[in-house]
Amino acid sequence: MYPDLMLTAGITCAMLGALLSVLAPDRVVARRAATGALATATLVVGVGLLLHLPERSTLALTPELPWLSARVIAFAALGSGVVALALSPVLRMSRYDLAVLCVLVATAAAVPFAASPWLVCALPLVGFAAATASLAYSRHGCEAAALLVFLPGLLSVLAAVALGLDTASGFAAGLWLLTLVAAPPLHAWYLRLAQALPLNLFAGVVILQASVLESAVAAVPEAVQANVSWLLALAALINSLLAVSQRDARRAAACIVASQLAVGGFAEFSTGEAAVVGGTFVLLTVVTASTGFVLLLGALEARLGTALSLVRPQGCYESWPRLANAFLVLGLVSAGLPLTLGYVASDLVLRGAFAGAAVPTTLVVVSGALNAMTMMKMYLYLFQGAAGRAQPSDLRPRELTVTFGLMVSAFAFAFGLLPG
Amino acid sequence: MSAATMPIGDQPAVSMAGTDEARRDELVHALEHAAHLLPSQPPLHAFVHHNTLHAFEDHDFDDALREASALYGTEPYQSEQAFAGHLASGRIDSRDIESVLAREPGGEERLWPGGPLRSRLWRFRLRHAFETPAAETVAWMVSEGELFADSHAAIGVDARAHALTAAGSRRRLSLALRALWQRLAAVAPPAAEARRGVRVRDALLAVSDIDIDEWVQPLLIRLGGAFLDQGMAAVGMPHRGAGFLAAVRALYAPAGVVGERWIGGLNAIVADHARRELDALDTIAWALEAAAIPHAQWPEYVLHTLLALKGWAGMFHQYETHPERLPVRPVPATLADFLAVQLTLETVAIRYALARADGVAAHGPAAVAIAGLLDEAADAPPARVDLGAVFEAFVVAQGLGLDADDLASDARAKALLDAVRAFDGLTRRRLLHAAYEHHYRVHVLDSLIAHQPHRCDDPQAPALQAVFCMDEREESLRRHLEELSPDVQTFGYAGFFGVAMSYRGLDDVKERPLCPVVVTPRHLVEELPLDAEAHARYQLARRRRGRASNFVRTARDDALRGSGWALLVGTLKIVPLIGCSLFPRAFARLMHRLHELGLERPHTRLRVEGSGAIDPATGLVLGYTVAEMSDIVHGMLSTMGLARGFAPIVLIVGHGSSSLNNPHEAAHDCGATGGGRGGPNARAFAAMANHPEVRARLAARGLVIDERTWFVGAYHNTCDDAMTYYDTDLVPASHRSALERTRERLAAACTRDAHERCRRFESAPAVLGIDQAMHHAEEHATDLGQPRPEYGHATNAVCVIGRRRSTLGLFLDRRAFLISYDPLDDADGDKLGALLAAAAPVGAGISLEYYFSYVDPRGYGCGTKLPHNITGLIGVVDGHASDLRTGLPWQMVEIHEPMRLLTVVEATTEVLEHIVATRPGVAALVLNRWIQLVAVDPHTGAVQVFDDGRFLPYTPHSRDLQLVESSMDHYAGRRGHLPCARVRQEVEHAA
Amino acid sequence: MPPDLLHDMVAHIVPLVPALPVSAFVAILLPRLFGCAMSERYTYAVVSVGVLGATLFVGMLAALLLAGLGTPSVVGAGRWFAVGHDVFEVTFGLDALGLAYGGFSLLMVALVAAFSRRYLHREQGFHRFYALLMLFAAGLALVSLAGSLDMLLIGWELVGISSTLLIAFFNQRPGPVRNALRAFVTYRACDVGLVLAIVCLHVNFGDADFVRAEGAAWLGMPQRAAAGLALLIGFSLVFAAMGKSAQVPFSGWLPRAMEGPTPSSAIFYGALSVHLGPFLLLRCHEQVHASPLIGGALIVIGLATTAHGALVGRVQTDIKSMLAYGSVTQVGLIMAEIGLGLHLLALLHIIGHAGYRTLQILRAPSLLHDRHHLEQMLGHHVSHAADLDSGSNRWLTLPRVYRHALERGGLDAVLTDRLLGTLLDGLRRLDAVEQRWSGCLARRLLAVLPRGRRRLRAEEKAHVS
């Protein structure tokens, strides 16, 4: 039981962070407290993970070791939480937002270890409630808050009750999962959330979604799993198509992340052994690279002060070259650039899932290509295309170190730590 | 833009039987006005340096720059960062700043009673340049809290330390800064309104984010390029003879060819217009009526529509007004046709955008009623606070040592803000530019004055006299020639040497004018072979090789023959690729030798003398009569002051340049010959001067040329410093040895000239051996991968008109146009007047072209050479399809110092004032300050600078002028601009 | 030299060929990431070590192959990741085709790198240009020396990304950026074919490695698939090759790709990037000839592209578009040759065409100088197009035909504006509908809560004023 003690200590530490940030006198102290708490939580869970790892050489990441992949996701979630804090502007992030982010990350770390499927459905409700609360207080987000409460919240309760009573639980769990992954037509709440919420809180929601998906297999009954994986593949393609056609950068980013989550979900639910492991890798990419790419989008929007449009190339590379290059690398990693984690994930998913379900896998391949196109369009249109002059607001040292850490972790996972 | 609802898609009301005369005249006038403001650069092969803002020459220099910057959206001066660099490097020093600030009115007032002086604020802003970020980025810096962590870096290290000690602790400093920011933000002015475009396209873009230029311009560029093509495409545009509008209508009349969705409506409109035979003006009127533009704004709308693609529009206008300057064949292009096609396409695009915008919820507020398009775009955007101005005032306050309680009252804060906004970027850059020019002017005038006592008069019995072009690249060659052999006397004159002719060389297909652009030649001079039979053999060999290489050229691009070529020869082509990548010079010499194998060029003569017969093909007079020839020779020799003491050999040296990989090759040639090479002019002048009858007439007019004197024509290639001598077989036996010695002297001088030039190329080692210099210069001229064959007129700054005595032995760093003029025998100044009328526009044209292409490479220049794509044999576009790029590429101007030409004339102020009063061309340049005029009294040497309307005496700031043993000691191992220096003369060595 | 000793030596050398350019890429960018600007000499030194080293090694391998080994072979170099029985083996293939094309490519990259040393001197993007050139060299080395289709895909995508970022080299103008995106969309859409082919091979046969069939001069992929599957794999590979080599209907991006600096346009679209498609088909010639249908389709596509390129090329009025369509024409012919099975001819045609087209594009800026010199030699104007009544090619001057050619065969209009445009407009309409119904649904829901009603009223007031 030794590692579980470390894990619970980590999660309580994250919750403590939320409490501290609310009680702190002003924003700068609150921010330092929250970052400290989350960093210690990450450290604790990381040590727990290393202690428990068998010698690396014999490791073949097979599905028989679910607790290992769950632990890795928890570690990555907490790590990305630290990044989300570091990349957000100091003053614009109120104390309550800091608390909400800590709660989101804590629940994301806790969900993979939920004992019963009922708990898997119920726990995210805590995270969503925190996100809704922050939206309700912020001036402009009222209708999105209402929508948020209605859809995923209600469906989570429905699924939890159905699983508990074991009646029509398949349909309820499936509907809950599809809403969670923002499969169209149930994606309205997600796009509104992306437009209304500050982008680092939205990154917290993405981390929560990824960790819930990781352990969703247990929650969804066997009978329904085949249909759900089919629907998830379809959702991935439609979301990618929506992302390509978007004119607003935030909605495009939300569609891309939803599409990648759907691919992760599809891989988890497929039968092939490699696909399940691939699914974990996809979710790992979402937690590290995709949240990083969303956060950098937030950093750019904070500097420009206006909504980011994808209608024509208007970006200026000289103003913030480091921000542009970091965005390109993280975008390409999440779109599956060769020699990176994204490529390993998509390769495993395709090989594993194609045997069982050829057509959905083809949809996933096409959606992967569309996501890469949207990613390159966002990089080219947001950071290139206009002459300008050097602005004194490129990535700050603290932001650079954290983003660089994120990139190294994405590459490290691809090469070193996990695969034998 | 007055409010006018735009009819959606239906026919405009006005009857189209043909708009009435008043409307058409109005349009013709509008087109002429717009054409005047378009770039006036001819096709590349006839590139001539001219004032990019020639249309604004009737305004004062600074006003013209401001108006042009507003109209074209370009930069008037160097950026503030560049000026900050000049301040740091000492190129601008405090004395220049003080002299400029002293002349600015209102410097002595105080911002508020007891407050800081306005001049103190100005001095701080000029000396401490800092970057003002965009308003939104300032908001981000405030939210990041960075702005208040420490005082701004721009106020200097000691000021920051002082502020920290005054505040006590860092926390208290940031609190003080935050309070200061709040004080200023409280009185923040509203943001300036973004400049609203005039065209319907700008309104549509502002409202519905649809930019019809992204649809119309690619198509218009393809059509314009195809119409103006001088021979790139294998197949030309059909029906080009009927003009651009007719050709486009012929293309788009037949329906059914699949095209983009927006162009669907074009067929109907084109068919309707063809049926009603609307000419260009009617079509323009129809389009303006369709867009419901009020008649009062038609001229402005026409101008801004043409400025959208000002490169192509300018070239259409050049085809219309100067057909003789086209490389191959005139094409009936008119600006009215171009505007008619552009407006027709824009109308079709607007109608499609309207239909589409209603269908799809436009970006921004849902389904804005596009009908009220023009007034919707006209109303003011929501007022935002101008955080940029607050940021500037915040940093200035820190610089002046003010804090929150100094600005306690709103009035004071407002006063500071207004003072900072009044001293805006444009004013600062104007003053910094004036200081930039003041520094160099003072240095050159001081050097000239310090050099006056050391002037030694011309050698009594010169062994050689050489007349060069006034081009500043020849200044160093003349200086090295004089250093090497003191018994040489050099002169400078306009590079066409008075011979304004149209010239057809032995191999040329078409004759081309070799004279200043303002002059249209009436005479034709041809190069004829001596031995017809040798010429026939030579011609046959060249035609055979020409046909062979032309066959290869067409084969490469043809499908089947191309693949055959690829299989047979393609792999071998790697050898030339290796050659031109790794050993460019050796490879080029090898290819030249191979090419010249078995092709000895026959000896030729210029047919300079003619009986006045008219050449039927060109309508030009064949050759010159003796009277005309003697006038030309007399004109140049007397103006230059070469009327007696002739040397046995008088060399006339024209110049030009030849380089690879350089679409703007003609820009390096001689400006006085209209972008051509001055060799034939020099050769023609020498032939005229050697003509016995001409000498007899000159003797009769009092100009006796010693019969022992012989004139020799020559050509100096400024790119690889090679000299070519013409008609050396005519030189009498007695002069052979003198000619040989002349060749050696010139060869030595050219080597040293190449050595001095190579210090500017970073690719050459700083300390270069003399013998490697020639090698390096030749490599630059023949290297396919070298975008900088030579630096041409870059760094031109001064024009000295007077006797060589005043600049003999003075190192001017290849920056001075030197024109020989003897003021003593031109009391009334009519020779000087004629000289200034010819030379001033050429010098000003070169100086201002380099100024604008350096200051704004994107707006005035044509940017970097790397993406250039030659189109239609007439110009370059950037990459795939862009506007035709006019102006100079960056690689030609990158080492230039943008300043107005400092013209120093050795003449009395009365003569100069008389010339300015009587010559309108010179008056426009001098009175509107496009050039700087300085008079040096020929007798007393007193220097007077022309400033706002009159001459003011100039007192030198320092008397010392560096003395160096030779030019090479001065420049060896140094790459940047060098100060003037006096080179110890041979005579002094002997003494 | 005992074969096994030779084998390990080769096994150690081969990975160095792609590794050297990649390490050069990292060595150029890393110092800049931490803010220290390196000199041009440093970057050029790193580049020359990277490229010359790789070229040297390929030369050694070719020598080894000719002298010692004599038989083309696949060399394993460890594995990248493994999950159960799905393993990603890092393998390299050494045969005449791979070494010939790899050696030739790296030589051309080295020459263009030397050429660009002076051409991009003092240019703002000097280091970025060389970093992307190294990425391109690494991609080429991986494609030509790949031991399996998976390794080939890695090199294939690296070439795509470096080509896109070099087209957008001049990022201060919207034109190059928009054309770079168009090129990337074409690459990525056609890469779907290659990915599907790889996945099919893995699922049905366990691996996508190249093997040496006895008697075959080159490595290839044994044809093991049943009829239906073979067609799918074959057409996927052809689809992938069509994108990268700008075959009809995907040839709209090639003239637009000439936005980058002249040397990069020369090396990418004159010499190497355009010929990757034919190289892929030469490598998988068994799949292409698995059924006559595929070979026939390839011939039709090749000839259609040749006709399209020849027609449109004769009407272009700027030098780089003319040369772009010259490349399209020749690559179309190469595809037809592969369809006919003339593999050796195709390889020679690739190397020959790359040879002369690169020099032609590099010489493009000297066009005025060369044309003036040629006209002096000929004694008359070369251009017949300037004649207003151009005699030859009567049929090309028919308005409908000329307009079709000037509009570049309407490919851009049909493919990008009509097909993609309507698809995107439809999606945007779908999106707008979704925004509208979710907005009013949320409002009605919020009206249920008391606090929500107050907030709604406050919002209406703010919106109206």
Short mmCIF file of N, CA, C and O in Angstrom, two decimals, chain A residues 88-92 247-248 299 302-306 309 311-314 320 387 389-394 396 398-399, chain B residues 81 131-134 136-146 148 178 205 208-211 214 356 360-361 363 858:
data_model
loop_
_atom_site.label_atom_id
_atom_site.label_comp_id
_atom_site.label_asym_id
_atom_site.label_seq_id
_atom_site.Cartn_x
_atom_site.Cartn_y
_atom_site.Cartn_z
N SER A 88 0.06 31.87 -16.69
CA SER A 88 -1.08 32.83 -16.73
C SER A 88 -0.59 34.19 -16.24
O SER A 88 0.28 34.27 -15.37
N PRO A 89 -1.15 35.28 -16.80
CA PRO A 89 -0.72 36.62 -16.36
C PRO A 89 -0.97 36.81 -14.86
O PRO A 89 -1.94 36.28 -14.33
N VAL A 90 -0.13 37.55 -14.17
CA VAL A 90 -0.18 37.61 -12.71
C VAL A 90 -1.49 38.23 -12.24
O VAL A 90 -2.31 37.58 -11.60
N LEU A 91 -1.73 39.48 -12.67
CA LEU A 91 -2.85 40.19 -12.02
C LEU A 91 -4.20 39.71 -12.54
O LEU A 91 -5.18 39.65 -11.82
N ARG A 92 -4.22 39.30 -13.83
CA ARG A 92 -5.55 38.98 -14.37
C ARG A 92 -6.11 37.73 -13.70
O ARG A 92 -7.30 37.47 -13.72
N ARG A 247 -13.16 30.52 -37.61
CA ARG A 247 -12.48 31.81 -37.83
C ARG A 247 -11.88 32.32 -36.52
O ARG A 247 -11.03 33.19 -36.54
N ASP A 248 -12.36 31.78 -35.37
CA ASP A 248 -11.84 32.29 -34.08
C ASP A 248 -10.87 31.26 -33.52
O ASP A 248 -11.14 30.06 -33.51
N ALA A 299 -1.32 33.08 -23.71
CA ALA A 299 -0.23 34.06 -23.51
C ALA A 299 -0.23 35.07 -24.66
O ALA A 299 -0.10 36.29 -24.45
N ALA A 302 -3.21 37.44 -24.33
CA ALA A 302 -3.00 38.44 -23.27
C ALA A 302 -2.13 39.57 -23.82
O ALA A 302 -2.38 40.76 -23.56
N ARG A 303 -1.13 39.23 -24.63
CA ARG A 303 -0.22 40.28 -25.14
C ARG A 303 -0.91 41.14 -26.18
O ARG A 303 -0.69 42.36 -26.24
N LEU A 304 -1.76 40.52 -27.02
CA LEU A 304 -2.40 41.30 -28.09
C LEU A 304 -3.64 42.05 -27.58
O LEU A 304 -4.04 43.05 -28.17
N GLY A 305 -4.26 41.49 -26.57
CA GLY A 305 -5.42 42.19 -25.98
C GLY A 305 -6.67 42.07 -26.82
O GLY A 305 -7.75 42.47 -26.39
N THR A 306 -6.58 41.50 -28.06
CA THR A 306 -7.82 41.40 -28.87
C THR A 306 -8.06 39.92 -29.17
O THR A 306 -7.16 39.09 -29.03
N SER A 309 -7.92 36.20 -34.61
CA SER A 309 -8.75 35.78 -35.77
C SER A 309 -7.90 34.95 -36.71
O SER A 309 -6.70 35.22 -36.88
N VAL A 311 -8.72 34.62 -39.98
CA VAL A 311 -9.24 34.89 -41.34
C VAL A 311 -8.09 35.10 -42.31
O VAL A 311 -8.08 34.58 -43.41
N ARG A 312 -7.09 35.86 -41.85
CA ARG A 312 -5.92 36.08 -42.77
C ARG A 312 -4.67 36.23 -41.91
O ARG A 312 -4.76 36.54 -40.72
N PRO A 313 -3.48 35.95 -42.52
CA PRO A 313 -2.23 36.02 -41.72
C PRO A 313 -1.98 37.45 -41.25
O PRO A 313 -1.85 38.35 -42.08
N GLN A 314 -1.96 37.66 -39.91
CA GLN A 314 -1.74 39.02 -39.39
C GLN A 314 -0.70 39.01 -38.28
O GLN A 314 -0.52 40.03 -37.60
N TRP A 320 7.51 38.42 -30.96
CA TRP A 320 7.77 37.42 -29.88
C TRP A 320 8.21 36.10 -30.53
O TRP A 320 7.40 35.16 -30.65
N ALA A 387 4.52 42.69 -41.19
CA ALA A 387 5.78 43.29 -40.72
C ALA A 387 5.49 43.95 -39.38
O ALA A 387 4.36 44.36 -39.11
N ARG A 389 7.56 45.33 -35.36
CA ARG A 389 8.87 45.58 -34.72
C ARG A 389 8.92 44.85 -33.40
O ARG A 389 7.89 44.43 -32.87
N ALA A 390 10.13 44.70 -32.88
CA ALA A 390 10.31 43.88 -31.67
C ALA A 390 9.56 44.55 -30.52
O ALA A 390 9.72 45.74 -30.26
N GLN A 391 8.70 43.78 -29.88
CA GLN A 391 7.98 44.29 -28.70
C GLN A 391 8.73 43.80 -27.45
O GLN A 391 9.25 42.69 -27.46
N PRO A 392 8.71 44.56 -26.39
CA PRO A 392 9.44 44.10 -25.18
C PRO A 392 8.62 43.09 -24.38
O PRO A 392 8.59 43.15 -23.16
N SER A 393 7.88 42.20 -25.10
CA SER A 393 7.02 41.33 -24.28
C SER A 393 7.07 39.89 -24.78
O SER A 393 6.03 39.24 -24.92
N ASP A 394 8.29 39.44 -25.12
CA ASP A 394 8.39 38.03 -25.52
C ASP A 394 8.24 37.18 -24.25
O ASP A 394 8.02 37.71 -23.16
N ARG A 396 8.58 35.51 -20.98
CA ARG A 396 9.39 35.83 -19.80
C ARG A 396 10.22 34.61 -19.39
O ARG A 396 9.86 33.48 -19.73
N ARG A 398 10.44 32.96 -16.69
CA ARG A 398 9.67 31.90 -15.96
C ARG A 398 8.81 31.15 -16.96
O ARG A 398 8.71 29.92 -16.93
N GLU A 399 8.22 31.88 -17.93
CA GLU A 399 7.36 31.17 -18.89
C GLU A 399 8.22 30.26 -19.77
O GLU A 399 7.87 29.14 -20.10
N GLN B 81 15.09 53.70 -33.63
CA GLN B 81 16.16 52.79 -33.18
C GLN B 81 17.45 53.09 -33.95
O GLN B 81 18.54 53.17 -33.37
N GLU B 131 11.24 52.28 -27.03
CA GLU B 131 10.21 51.65 -27.87
C GLU B 131 8.84 51.83 -27.18
O GLU B 131 8.68 51.45 -26.01
N THR B 132 7.89 52.42 -27.91
CA THR B 132 6.53 52.54 -27.33
C THR B 132 5.69 51.37 -27.84
O THR B 132 5.36 51.34 -29.03
N PRO B 133 5.39 50.39 -27.00
CA PRO B 133 4.62 49.23 -27.50
C PRO B 133 3.19 49.62 -27.84
O PRO B 133 2.72 50.72 -27.50
N ALA B 134 2.49 48.72 -28.53
CA ALA B 134 1.08 48.98 -28.90
C ALA B 134 0.26 49.08 -27.60
O ALA B 134 0.66 48.57 -26.55
N GLU B 136 -2.43 47.64 -26.52
CA GLU B 136 -2.83 46.40 -25.83
C GLU B 136 -1.62 45.80 -25.09
O GLU B 136 -1.74 45.30 -23.96
N THR B 137 -0.43 45.89 -25.73
CA THR B 137 0.74 45.29 -25.06
C THR B 137 1.07 46.06 -23.80
O THR B 137 1.51 45.46 -22.79
N VAL B 138 0.81 47.37 -23.79
CA VAL B 138 1.06 48.15 -22.57
C VAL B 138 0.11 47.64 -21.47
O VAL B 138 0.52 47.41 -20.33
N ALA B 139 -1.15 47.39 -21.87
CA ALA B 139 -2.12 46.87 -20.87
C ALA B 139 -1.57 45.56 -20.30
O ALA B 139 -1.61 45.32 -19.08
N TRP B 140 -0.97 44.71 -21.15
CA TRP B 140 -0.44 43.43 -20.66
C TRP B 140 0.73 43.69 -19.70
O TRP B 140 0.84 43.06 -18.64
N MET B 141 1.61 44.65 -20.06
CA MET B 141 2.76 44.93 -19.18
C MET B 141 2.27 45.45 -17.83
O MET B 141 2.86 45.11 -16.78
N VAL B 142 1.16 46.21 -17.86
CA VAL B 142 0.62 46.69 -16.57
C VAL B 142 0.12 45.49 -15.79
O VAL B 142 0.44 45.29 -14.61
N SER B 143 -0.62 44.58 -16.49
CA SER B 143 -1.20 43.43 -15.75
C SER B 143 -0.09 42.52 -15.25
O SER B 143 -0.21 41.84 -14.24
N GLU B 144 1.05 42.48 -15.95
CA GLU B 144 2.17 41.64 -15.47
C GLU B 144 2.91 42.33 -14.33
O GLU B 144 3.82 41.72 -13.74
N GLY B 145 2.60 43.61 -14.12
CA GLY B 145 3.25 44.30 -13.02
C GLY B 145 4.70 44.66 -13.30
O GLY B 145 5.43 45.14 -12.43
N GLU B 146 5.15 44.42 -14.51
CA GLU B 146 6.57 44.68 -14.83
C GLU B 146 6.88 46.16 -14.83
O GLU B 146 7.99 46.58 -14.52
N PHE B 148 6.10 48.46 -13.10
CA PHE B 148 6.36 49.18 -11.85
C PHE B 148 7.47 48.52 -11.04
O PHE B 148 7.77 48.93 -9.93
N ARG B 178 3.68 53.23 -9.47
CA ARG B 178 2.25 52.89 -9.71
C ARG B 178 1.41 54.16 -9.53
O ARG B 178 0.52 54.45 -10.34
N LEU B 205 -14.19 45.54 -45.86
CA LEU B 205 -13.26 44.82 -44.98
C LEU B 205 -13.55 45.16 -43.52
O LEU B 205 -13.58 44.28 -42.65
N SER B 208 -17.22 43.42 -42.80
CA SER B 208 -17.53 41.97 -42.90
C SER B 208 -16.27 41.13 -43.05
O SER B 208 -16.36 39.97 -43.43
N ASP B 209 -15.09 41.70 -42.78
CA ASP B 209 -13.87 40.89 -42.78
C ASP B 209 -13.59 40.20 -44.11
O ASP B 209 -12.78 39.28 -44.17
N ILE B 210 -14.30 40.60 -45.17
CA ILE B 210 -14.02 40.02 -46.52
C ILE B 210 -13.16 41.05 -47.25
O ILE B 210 -13.52 42.24 -47.33
N ASP B 211 -11.99 40.60 -47.76
CA ASP B 211 -11.09 41.53 -48.47
C ASP B 211 -11.13 41.18 -49.96
O ASP B 211 -10.54 40.17 -50.38
N GLU B 214 -8.03 40.31 -52.07
CA GLU B 214 -7.46 38.95 -52.12
C GLU B 214 -8.02 38.16 -53.30
O GLU B 214 -7.45 37.18 -53.73
N ARG B 356 -22.89 36.94 -50.77
CA ARG B 356 -22.40 35.92 -49.83
C ARG B 356 -22.58 36.38 -48.39
O ARG B 356 -22.97 35.60 -47.52
N VAL B 360 -24.26 34.16 -45.33
CA VAL B 360 -23.58 33.58 -44.15
C VAL B 360 -23.51 34.67 -43.08
O VAL B 360 -23.23 35.82 -43.40
N ALA B 361 -23.74 34.32 -41.83
CA ALA B 361 -23.68 35.33 -40.75
C ALA B 361 -22.28 35.92 -40.75
O ALA B 361 -21.31 35.22 -40.48
N HIS B 363 -18.86 37.65 -39.84
CA HIS B 363 -18.08 37.65 -38.59
C HIS B 363 -18.44 38.91 -37.83
O HIS B 363 -18.76 39.93 -38.42
N ARG B 858 10.54 48.53 -47.92
CA ARG B 858 9.27 47.87 -48.30
C ARG B 858 8.41 48.83 -49.11
O ARG B 858 7.85 48.46 -50.15
#
